[in-house]
PDB file of C-alpha atoms and ligand atoms in Angstrom:
ATOM      1  CA  MET A   7       7.790 -30.160   4.809  1.00 48.00           C
ATOM      2  CA  ARG A   8       6.308 -28.035   1.770  1.00 56.00           C
ATOM      3  CA  ALA A   9       7.105 -29.727  -1.627  1.00 58.00           C
ATOM      4  CA  THR A  10       8.709 -26.621  -2.503  1.00 66.00           C
ATOM      5  CA  ALA A  11      11.234 -26.651   0.344  1.00 65.00           C
ATOM      6  CA  LYS A  12      13.200 -28.920  -1.471  1.00 85.00           C
ATOM      7  CA  VAL A  13      13.720 -26.876  -5.063  1.00 96.00           C
ATOM      8  CA  PRO A  14      16.965 -25.390  -4.476  1.00 97.00           C
ATOM      9  CA  VAL A  15      17.896 -21.963  -3.522  1.00 98.00           C
ATOM     10  CA  VAL A  16      20.439 -19.377  -4.170  1.00 98.00           C
ATOM     11  CA  THR A  17      20.306 -15.664  -1.926  1.00 98.00           C
ATOM     12  CA  ILE A  18      22.316 -13.649  -3.077  1.00 98.00           C
ATOM     13  CA  ASP A  19      22.096 -10.474   0.167  1.00 97.00           C
ATOM     14  CA  GLY A  20      23.849  -7.619   0.608  1.00 95.00           C
ATOM     15  CA  PRO A  21      23.398  -3.252   0.288  1.00 93.00           C
ATOM     16  CA  SER A  22      22.754  -1.420  -2.456  1.00 88.00           C
ATOM     17  CA  GLY A  23      25.274  -0.903  -5.069  1.00 89.00           C
ATOM     18  CA  SER A  24      27.009  -3.773  -4.141  1.00 94.00           C
ATOM     19  CA  GLY A  25      26.005  -5.512  -7.081  1.00 94.00           C
ATOM     20  CA  LYS A  26      23.577  -7.985  -5.557  1.00 96.00           C
ATOM     21  CA  GLY A  27      20.761  -7.689  -8.124  1.00 94.00           C
ATOM     22  CA  ALA A  28      22.955  -7.002 -11.755  1.00 94.00           C
ATOM     23  CA  VAL A  29      24.929 -10.810  -9.932  1.00 97.00           C
ATOM     24  CA  ALA A  30      21.599 -12.357  -9.262  1.00 97.00           C
ATOM     25  CA  ALA A  31      20.314 -11.959 -12.433  1.00 96.00           C
ATOM     26  CA  ILE A  32      23.097 -13.389 -14.451  1.00 96.00           C
ATOM     27  CA  LEU A  33      22.976 -16.092 -12.183  1.00 97.00           C
ATOM     28  CA  ALA A  34      19.747 -16.864 -12.477  1.00 97.00           C
ATOM     29  CA  LYS A  35      20.013 -16.695 -16.700  1.00 95.00           C
ATOM     30  CA  GLN A  36      22.775 -19.149 -16.525  1.00 96.00           C
ATOM     31  CA  LEU A  37      21.684 -21.377 -14.344  1.00 97.00           C
ATOM     32  CA  GLY A  38      17.825 -21.838 -15.345  1.00 97.00           C
ATOM     33  CA  PHE A  39      16.451 -20.777 -12.202  1.00 97.00           C
ATOM     34  CA  SER A  40      13.238 -17.868 -11.823  1.00 95.00           C
ATOM     35  CA  LEU A  41      14.463 -15.170  -9.426  1.00 96.00           C
ATOM     36  CA  LEU A  42      13.543 -12.635  -6.951  1.00 96.00           C
ATOM     37  CA  ASP A  43      14.222  -9.422  -6.511  1.00 95.00           C
ATOM     38  CA  SER A  44      12.611  -8.774  -3.490  1.00 97.00           C
ATOM     39  CA  GLY A  45      13.828  -5.527  -3.614  1.00 96.00           C
ATOM     40  CA  ALA A  46      11.195  -4.595  -5.373  1.00 96.00           C
ATOM     41  CA  LEU A  47       8.196  -6.034  -4.083  1.00 97.00           C
ATOM     42  CA  TYR A  48       9.589  -3.542  -1.290  1.00 97.00           C
ATOM     43  CA  ARG A  49       9.712  -0.682  -3.850  1.00 97.00           C
ATOM     44  CA  VAL A  50       6.202  -1.385  -5.683  1.00 98.00           C
ATOM     45  CA  LEU A  51       4.562  -1.724  -1.505  1.00 98.00           C
ATOM     46  CA  GLY A  52       6.015   1.557  -1.243  1.00 98.00           C
ATOM     47  CA  ILE A  53       5.416   3.476  -4.439  1.00 98.00           C
ATOM     48  CA  ALA A  54       1.743   1.928  -3.890  1.00 98.00           C
ATOM     49  CA  THR A  55       0.978   3.102  -0.343  1.00 98.00           C
ATOM     50  CA  LEU A  56       1.465   6.413  -1.929  1.00 98.00           C
ATOM     51  CA  LYS A  57      -0.679   6.389  -4.309  1.00 97.00           C
ATOM     52  CA  ALA A  58      -3.185   5.745  -2.614  1.00 97.00           C
ATOM     53  CA  ASN A  59      -2.672   8.415   0.410  1.00 97.00           C
ATOM     54  CA  LEU A  60      -1.036   5.868   3.682  1.00 97.00           C
ATOM     55  CA  GLU A  61       0.615   7.292   6.075  1.00 96.00           C
ATOM     56  CA  LEU A  62       3.638   5.157   6.740  1.00 96.00           C
ATOM     57  CA  GLU A  63       2.198   5.076  10.952  1.00 97.00           C
ATOM     58  CA  ASN A  64      -0.918   3.524   9.729  1.00 97.00           C
ATOM     59  CA  HIS A  65       0.036  -0.298   9.808  1.00 97.00           C
ATOM     60  CA  GLU A  66      -3.148  -2.094   9.346  1.00 97.00           C
ATOM     61  CA  ALA A  67      -4.250  -0.486   6.181  1.00 98.00           C
ATOM     62  CA  ILE A  68      -0.312  -1.002   4.414  1.00 98.00           C
ATOM     63  CA  ARG A  69      -0.983  -4.974   5.610  1.00 97.00           C
ATOM     64  CA  ASP A  70      -4.115  -4.606   3.746  1.00 97.00           C
ATOM     65  CA  LEU A  71      -2.486  -3.382   0.511  1.00 97.00           C
ATOM     66  CA  ALA A  72       0.487  -5.745   0.470  1.00 97.00           C
ATOM     67  CA  HIS A  73      -2.117  -8.676   0.064  1.00 96.00           C
ATOM     68  CA  ASN A  74      -4.436  -7.088  -2.556  1.00 96.00           C
ATOM     69  CA  MET A  75      -2.695  -4.981  -4.507  1.00 97.00           C
ATOM     70  CA  GLN A  76      -1.252  -7.249  -7.840  1.00 96.00           C
ATOM     71  CA  VAL A  77       1.822  -7.106  -9.286  1.00 96.00           C
ATOM     72  CA  GLU A  78       3.109  -8.524 -12.048  1.00 95.00           C
ATOM     73  CA  PHE A  79       6.988  -8.933 -13.081  1.00 93.00           C
ATOM     74  CA  GLY A  80       8.351  -8.984 -16.975  1.00 88.00           C
ATOM     75  CA  ARG A  81       5.697  -8.587 -18.738  1.00 86.00           C
ATOM     76  CA  PHE A  82       7.289  -6.013 -20.727  1.00 83.00           C
ATOM     77  CA  GLY A  83      11.056  -7.213 -19.945  1.00 80.00           C
ATOM     78  CA  ALA A  84      13.060  -8.271 -17.876  1.00 77.00           C
ATOM     79  CA  ASP A  85      12.626  -4.826 -15.289  1.00 82.00           C
ATOM     80  CA  SER A  86       8.698  -4.405 -16.347  1.00 92.00           C
ATOM     81  CA  VAL A  87       6.755  -3.872 -13.092  1.00 96.00           C
ATOM     82  CA  GLU A  88       3.222  -3.877 -12.551  1.00 97.00           C
ATOM     83  CA  LEU A  89       1.254  -2.282 -10.136  1.00 97.00           C
ATOM     84  CA  ASN A  90      -2.891  -3.388 -10.922  1.00 96.00           C
ATOM     85  CA  GLY A  91      -1.703  -3.360 -14.333  1.00 95.00           C
ATOM     86  CA  GLU A  92       0.376   0.120 -14.080  1.00 96.00           C
ATOM     87  CA  ASP A  93       3.695   0.069 -15.079  1.00 96.00           C
ATOM     88  CA  ILE A  94       5.210   0.786 -12.648  1.00 96.00           C
ATOM     89  CA  SER A  95       8.802   0.055 -13.075  1.00 93.00           C
ATOM     90  CA  LEU A  96      11.041   3.648 -14.041  1.00 90.00           C
ATOM     91  CA  GLU A  97       8.972   4.947 -11.017  1.00 93.00           C
ATOM     92  CA  ILE A  98       9.612   2.492  -8.465  1.00 94.00           C
ATOM     93  CA  ARG A  99      14.177   3.148  -9.266  1.00 88.00           C
ATOM     94  CA  THR A 100      13.830   7.013  -8.607  1.00 87.00           C
ATOM     95  CA  ASP A 101      15.189   8.219  -5.304  1.00 84.00           C
ATOM     96  CA  ILE A 102      11.215   8.553  -3.621  1.00 91.00           C
ATOM     97  CA  GLY A 103      11.191   4.975  -4.826  1.00 93.00           C
ATOM     98  CA  SER A 104      13.973   4.396  -2.903  1.00 88.00           C
ATOM     99  CA  ASP A 105      14.152   5.670  -0.321  1.00 89.00           C
ATOM    100  CA  GLN A 106       9.764   4.484   0.499  1.00 95.00           C
ATOM    101  CA  ALA A 107      11.063   1.118   0.090  1.00 95.00           C
ATOM    102  CA  SER A 108      13.578   0.973   2.707  1.00 90.00           C
ATOM    103  CA  LYS A 109      10.885   2.988   5.219  1.00 93.00           C
ATOM    104  CA  ILE A 110       8.145   0.478   4.252  1.00 95.00           C
ATOM    105  CA  GLY A 111      11.038  -2.794   4.887  1.00 93.00           C
ATOM    106  CA  ALA A 112      10.815  -1.404   8.078  1.00 92.00           C
ATOM    107  CA  ILE A 113       7.339  -1.854   9.455  1.00 95.00           C
ATOM    108  CA  PRO A 114       7.130  -5.527  10.389  1.00 95.00           C
ATOM    109  CA  ALA A 115       3.623  -5.353   9.317  1.00 96.00           C
ATOM    110  CA  ALA A 116       4.575  -5.433   5.677  1.00 97.00           C
ATOM    111  CA  ARG A 117       7.374  -7.424   5.971  1.00 96.00           C
ATOM    112  CA  GLU A 118       4.652 -10.298   7.200  1.00 96.00           C
ATOM    113  CA  ALA A 119       2.760  -9.237   4.217  1.00 97.00           C
ATOM    114  CA  LEU A 120       5.387 -10.260   1.588  1.00 97.00           C
ATOM    115  CA  PHE A 121       6.383 -12.817   3.074  1.00 97.00           C
ATOM    116  CA  GLN A 122       4.559 -15.347   1.215  1.00 94.00           C
ATOM    117  CA  ARG A 123       4.101 -13.580  -2.015  1.00 95.00           C
ATOM    118  CA  GLN A 124       7.735 -14.228  -1.506  1.00 97.00           C
ATOM    119  CA  LEU A 125       7.803 -17.678  -1.061  1.00 97.00           C
ATOM    120  CA  ASP A 126       5.471 -18.966  -3.823  1.00 95.00           C
ATOM    121  CA  PHE A 127       8.893 -17.403  -5.912  1.00 96.00           C
ATOM    122  CA  ARG A 128      10.514 -20.815  -5.412  1.00 97.00           C
ATOM    123  CA  GLN A 129       9.429 -22.977  -7.969  1.00 96.00           C
ATOM    124  CA  ALA A 130      10.880 -26.236  -9.836  1.00 96.00           C
ATOM    125  CA  PRO A 131      13.851 -25.813 -11.234  1.00 97.00           C
ATOM    126  CA  GLY A 132      14.813 -23.410  -8.421  1.00 98.00           C
ATOM    127  CA  LEU A 133      14.997 -20.167  -7.391  1.00 98.00           C
ATOM    128  CA  VAL A 134      18.163 -17.223  -7.174  1.00 98.00           C
ATOM    129  CA  ALA A 135      16.372 -13.822  -4.037  1.00 98.00           C
ATOM    130  CA  ASP A 136      18.178 -11.333  -3.918  1.00 97.00           C
ATOM    131  CA  GLY A 137      17.584  -8.292  -1.076  1.00 96.00           C
ATOM    132  CA  ARG A 138      18.801  -7.682   2.874  1.00 94.00           C
ATOM    133  CA  ASP A 139      17.177 -11.197   4.209  1.00 95.00           C
ATOM    134  CA  MET A 140      17.203 -13.456   2.213  1.00 97.00           C
ATOM    135  CA  GLY A 141      19.803 -16.324   3.817  1.00 97.00           C
ATOM    136  CA  THR A 142      18.835 -15.055   6.725  1.00 96.00           C
ATOM    137  CA  VAL A 143      14.614 -14.670   7.226  1.00 96.00           C
ATOM    138  CA  VAL A 144      13.193 -15.756   3.485  1.00 97.00           C
ATOM    139  CA  PHE A 145      14.881 -18.689   2.615  1.00 98.00           C
ATOM    140  CA  PRO A 146      17.165 -19.920   5.957  1.00 97.00           C
ATOM    141  CA  ASP A 147      18.013 -23.652   3.820  1.00 97.00           C
ATOM    142  CA  ALA A 148      18.682 -21.776   1.040  1.00 98.00           C
ATOM    143  CA  GLN A 149      21.410 -24.549  -0.678  1.00 97.00           C
ATOM    144  CA  LEU A 150      23.882 -21.590  -0.714  1.00 98.00           C
ATOM    145  CA  LYS A 151      24.064 -17.730   1.106  1.00 98.00           C
ATOM    146  CA  ILE A 152      25.867 -15.664  -0.770  1.00 98.00           C
ATOM    147  CA  TYR A 153      26.962 -11.480   0.884  1.00 98.00           C
ATOM    148  CA  LEU A 154      28.094  -9.086  -1.361  1.00 97.00           C
ATOM    149  CA  THR A 155      28.991  -5.634   0.160  1.00 96.00           C
ATOM    150  CA  ALA A 156      30.888  -2.973  -0.947  1.00 96.00           C
ATOM    151  CA  SER A 157      33.227   0.264   0.694  1.00 96.00           C
ATOM    152  CA  PRO A 158      29.866   3.263   0.514  1.00 96.00           C
ATOM    153  CA  GLU A 159      32.595   5.256  -1.028  1.00 97.00           C
ATOM    154  CA  GLU A 160      32.290   2.167  -4.334  1.00 96.00           C
ATOM    155  CA  ARG A 161      28.579   1.989  -4.165  1.00 96.00           C
ATOM    156  CA  ALA A 162      27.822   5.270  -4.289  1.00 96.00           C
ATOM    157  CA  GLN A 163      30.055   5.742  -7.547  1.00 96.00           C
ATOM    158  CA  ARG A 164      28.899   2.601  -9.040  1.00 93.00           C
ATOM    159  CA  ARG A 165      25.067   4.755  -8.724  1.00 90.00           C
ATOM    160  CA  TYR A 166      26.600   7.649 -10.289  1.00 93.00           C
ATOM    161  CA  LYS A 167      27.821   6.567 -13.030  1.00 93.00           C
ATOM    162  CA  GLN A 168      24.778   4.307 -13.446  1.00 85.00           C
ATOM    163  CA  LEU A 169      22.418   7.369 -13.220  1.00 85.00           C
ATOM    164  CA  ILE A 170      24.711   9.249 -15.475  1.00 90.00           C
ATOM    165  CA  GLY A 171      24.871   5.960 -18.113  1.00 87.00           C
ATOM    166  CA  LYS A 172      20.762   6.766 -18.130  1.00 80.00           C
ATOM    167  CA  GLY A 173      21.099  10.870 -19.235  1.00 85.00           C
ATOM    168  CA  ILE A 174      20.322  11.555 -15.494  1.00 80.00           C
ATOM    169  CA  GLY A 175      21.678  14.610 -12.762  1.00 87.00           C
ATOM    170  CA  ALA A 176      22.715  13.272 -10.145  1.00 89.00           C
ATOM    171  CA  ILE A 177      26.123  14.301  -7.175  1.00 94.00           C
ATOM    172  CA  LEU A 178      27.984  11.320  -6.015  1.00 96.00           C
ATOM    173  CA  VAL A 179      28.055  13.717  -2.340  1.00 96.00           C
ATOM    174  CA  ASP A 180      24.328  13.376  -1.819  1.00 94.00           C
ATOM    175  CA  LEU A 181      24.338  10.290  -3.472  1.00 93.00           C
ATOM    176  CA  LEU A 182      27.180   9.300  -0.523  1.00 95.00           C
ATOM    177  CA  ARG A 183      25.258  11.052   1.939  1.00 94.00           C
ATOM    178  CA  GLU A 184      21.901   8.923   1.000  1.00 90.00           C
ATOM    179  CA  LEU A 185      22.353   5.637   0.817  1.00 91.00           C
ATOM    180  CA  LYS A 186      24.762   6.195   4.373  1.00 92.00           C
ATOM    181  CA  ALA A 187      21.496   6.452   5.424  1.00 90.00           C
ATOM    182  CA  ARG A 188      19.750   4.090   3.553  1.00 87.00           C
ATOM    183  CA  ASP A 189      21.983   1.489   5.192  1.00 90.00           C
ATOM    184  CA  GLN A 190      21.978   2.345   8.626  1.00 90.00           C
ATOM    185  CA  ARG A 191      17.823   2.570   8.101  1.00 87.00           C
ATOM    186  CA  ASP A 192      17.969  -1.205   7.054  1.00 86.00           C
ATOM    187  CA  SER A 193      21.744  -2.692   9.263  1.00 89.00           C
ATOM    188  CA  GLU A 194      19.891  -0.428  12.749  1.00 90.00           C
ATOM    189  CA  ARG A 195      16.276  -2.201  11.931  1.00 86.00           C
ATOM    190  CA  GLU A 196      14.633  -4.109  14.938  1.00 87.00           C
ATOM    191  CA  ILE A 197      13.385  -6.470  12.273  1.00 87.00           C
ATOM    192  CA  SER A 198      14.849  -8.668  10.211  1.00 86.00           C
ATOM    193  CA  PRO A 199      18.130  -6.163   9.088  1.00 88.00           C
ATOM    194  CA  LEU A 200      20.476  -6.233   6.870  1.00 90.00           C
ATOM    195  CA  LYS A 201      23.170  -8.862   8.228  1.00 91.00           C
ATOM    196  CA  PRO A 202      25.031 -11.446   6.629  1.00 95.00           C
ATOM    197  CA  ALA A 203      23.775 -15.028   7.249  1.00 96.00           C
ATOM    198  CA  ALA A 204      25.529 -17.433  10.046  1.00 96.00           C
ATOM    199  CA  ASP A 205      26.575 -19.388   7.061  1.00 97.00           C
ATOM    200  CA  ALA A 206      26.841 -16.859   4.393  1.00 98.00           C
ATOM    201  CA  LEU A 207      29.654 -16.433   1.744  1.00 98.00           C
ATOM    202  CA  VAL A 208      30.860 -12.922   2.203  1.00 97.00           C
ATOM    203  CA  ILE A 209      32.803 -11.446  -0.925  1.00 97.00           C
ATOM    204  CA  ASP A 210      33.725  -7.542  -0.645  1.00 97.00           C
ATOM    205  CA  THR A 211      33.517  -6.120  -4.189  1.00 96.00           C
ATOM    206  CA  THR A 212      35.305  -3.235  -3.546  1.00 96.00           C
ATOM    207  CA  SER A 213      37.946  -3.400  -5.873  1.00 96.00           C
ATOM    208  CA  LEU A 214      36.322  -6.600  -8.275  1.00 96.00           C
ATOM    209  CA  SER A 215      34.349  -6.260 -11.910  1.00 95.00           C
ATOM    210  CA  LEU A 216      31.165  -7.391 -12.403  1.00 95.00           C
ATOM    211  CA  GLU A 217      32.471  -9.905 -14.205  1.00 96.00           C
ATOM    212  CA  GLN A 218      35.070 -11.388 -11.747  1.00 97.00           C
ATOM    213  CA  VAL A 219      31.851 -11.361  -9.481  1.00 98.00           C
ATOM    214  CA  VAL A 220      29.547 -13.218 -11.297  1.00 97.00           C
ATOM    215  CA  GLU A 221      32.702 -15.891 -12.076  1.00 97.00           C
ATOM    216  CA  LYS A 222      33.260 -15.951  -8.349  1.00 98.00           C
ATOM    217  CA  VAL A 223      29.570 -16.603  -7.533  1.00 98.00           C
ATOM    218  CA  VAL A 224      28.995 -18.938 -10.706  1.00 97.00           C
ATOM    219  CA  ARG A 225      32.077 -21.715  -9.344  1.00 98.00           C
ATOM    220  CA  LEU A 226      30.611 -21.073  -5.562  1.00 98.00           C
ATOM    221  CA  ALA A 227      26.630 -22.098  -6.948  1.00 98.00           C
ATOM    222  CA  ALA A 228      28.025 -24.964  -9.363  1.00 97.00           C
ATOM    223  CA  GLN A 229      29.447 -26.320  -6.044  1.00 97.00           C
ATOM    224  CA  ALA A 230      26.575 -26.198  -3.518  1.00 96.00           C
ATOM    225  CA  LEU A 231      23.821 -27.635  -6.550  1.00 95.00           C
ATOM    226  CA  ALA A 232      26.310 -30.416  -8.030  1.00 91.00           C
TER     227      ALA A 232
HETATM  228  O1  C5P B   7      17.645  -4.032  -2.818  1.00 76.35           O
HETATM  229  P1  C5P B   7      16.142  -1.924  -3.491  1.00 76.35           P
HETATM  230  O2  C5P B   7      17.827  -1.590  -2.787  1.00 76.35           O
HETATM  231  O3  C5P B   7      15.694  -2.318  -4.600  1.00 76.35           O
HETATM  232  O4  C5P B   7      15.542  -2.280  -1.877  1.00 76.35           O
HETATM  233  C1  C5P B   7      14.950  -1.549  -1.599  1.00 76.35           C
HETATM  234  C2  C5P B   7      15.520  -1.713  -0.106  1.00 76.35           C
HETATM  235  O5  C5P B   7      13.550  -2.551   0.369  1.00 76.35           O
HETATM  236  C3  C5P B   7      16.062  -1.382   1.095  1.00 76.35           C
HETATM  237  O6  C5P B   7      16.834  -0.074   1.005  1.00 76.35           O
HETATM  238  C4  C5P B   7      15.484  -1.936   1.771  1.00 76.35           C
HETATM  239  O7  C5P B   7      15.324  -1.381   2.669  1.00 76.35           O
HETATM  240  C5  C5P B   7      14.265  -2.897   1.190  1.00 76.35           C
HETATM  241  N1  C5P B   7      14.291  -4.297   1.215  1.00 76.35           N
HETATM  242  C6  C5P B   7      13.993  -4.907   2.412  1.00 76.35           C
HETATM  243  N2  C5P B   7      13.934  -6.109   1.988  1.00 76.35           N
HETATM  244  C7  C5P B   7      14.555  -7.185   1.018  1.00 76.35           C
HETATM  245  C8  C5P B   7      15.153  -6.450   0.048  1.00 76.35           C
HETATM  246  C9  C5P B   7      14.533  -5.087  -0.066  1.00 76.35           C
HETATM  247  O8  C5P B   7      14.082  -4.005   3.534  1.00 76.35           O
HETATM  248  N3  C5P B   7      14.734  -8.369   0.970  1.00 76.35           N
END
């Protein structure tokens, strides 16, 4: 067994807008663990393919790009992401970034290429990993697997508030339509589809505040890691 396999991992999977990113970041901080935002890796690869003008059909070139791109997290603050030295923190969060990431996520060669990068985040004293397949594929031996979900309407509403709060114009019905399209693509793809691991604890956050979800997850982590 690889030595890092003994390092504890908490996985937090779920669809977009389920709150997994925010919960994972708070939990990682509280535990003093590293954080893997795996969606950011798919987003970075998506932006990298756009910058390189690669067709999505060109799986071999996408795989090479995924192996060779230099990605750095957190040099300019918690959410900062660099691709080959260029700050693309905002670019990866745009609608184009989301859409391209979801298309990249359906390409097996891209998933394979990003697999080892994700494993490398498993460093002592521990890791909190959020995404779609953290508990099912990347860290199947995680000490605790959480799957957060919420109704599509509630998730679109959260995204709407987030964008408006940042001064970015948004139309709720459009957000809902895009979110459902992304859900469908993520759940129906053949490789690593979005679904809870058999041993995941599913929490429906539709009527819960972020604080309530964090409280639950922190309690579950304390029990699982004891
Ligand atoms: O989590 P986030 O919304 O940033 O993820 C962006 C996209 O990346 C998702 O819609 C999904 O298609 C893809 N993704 C994935 N597997 C992961 C994380 C993200 O396929 N573990």
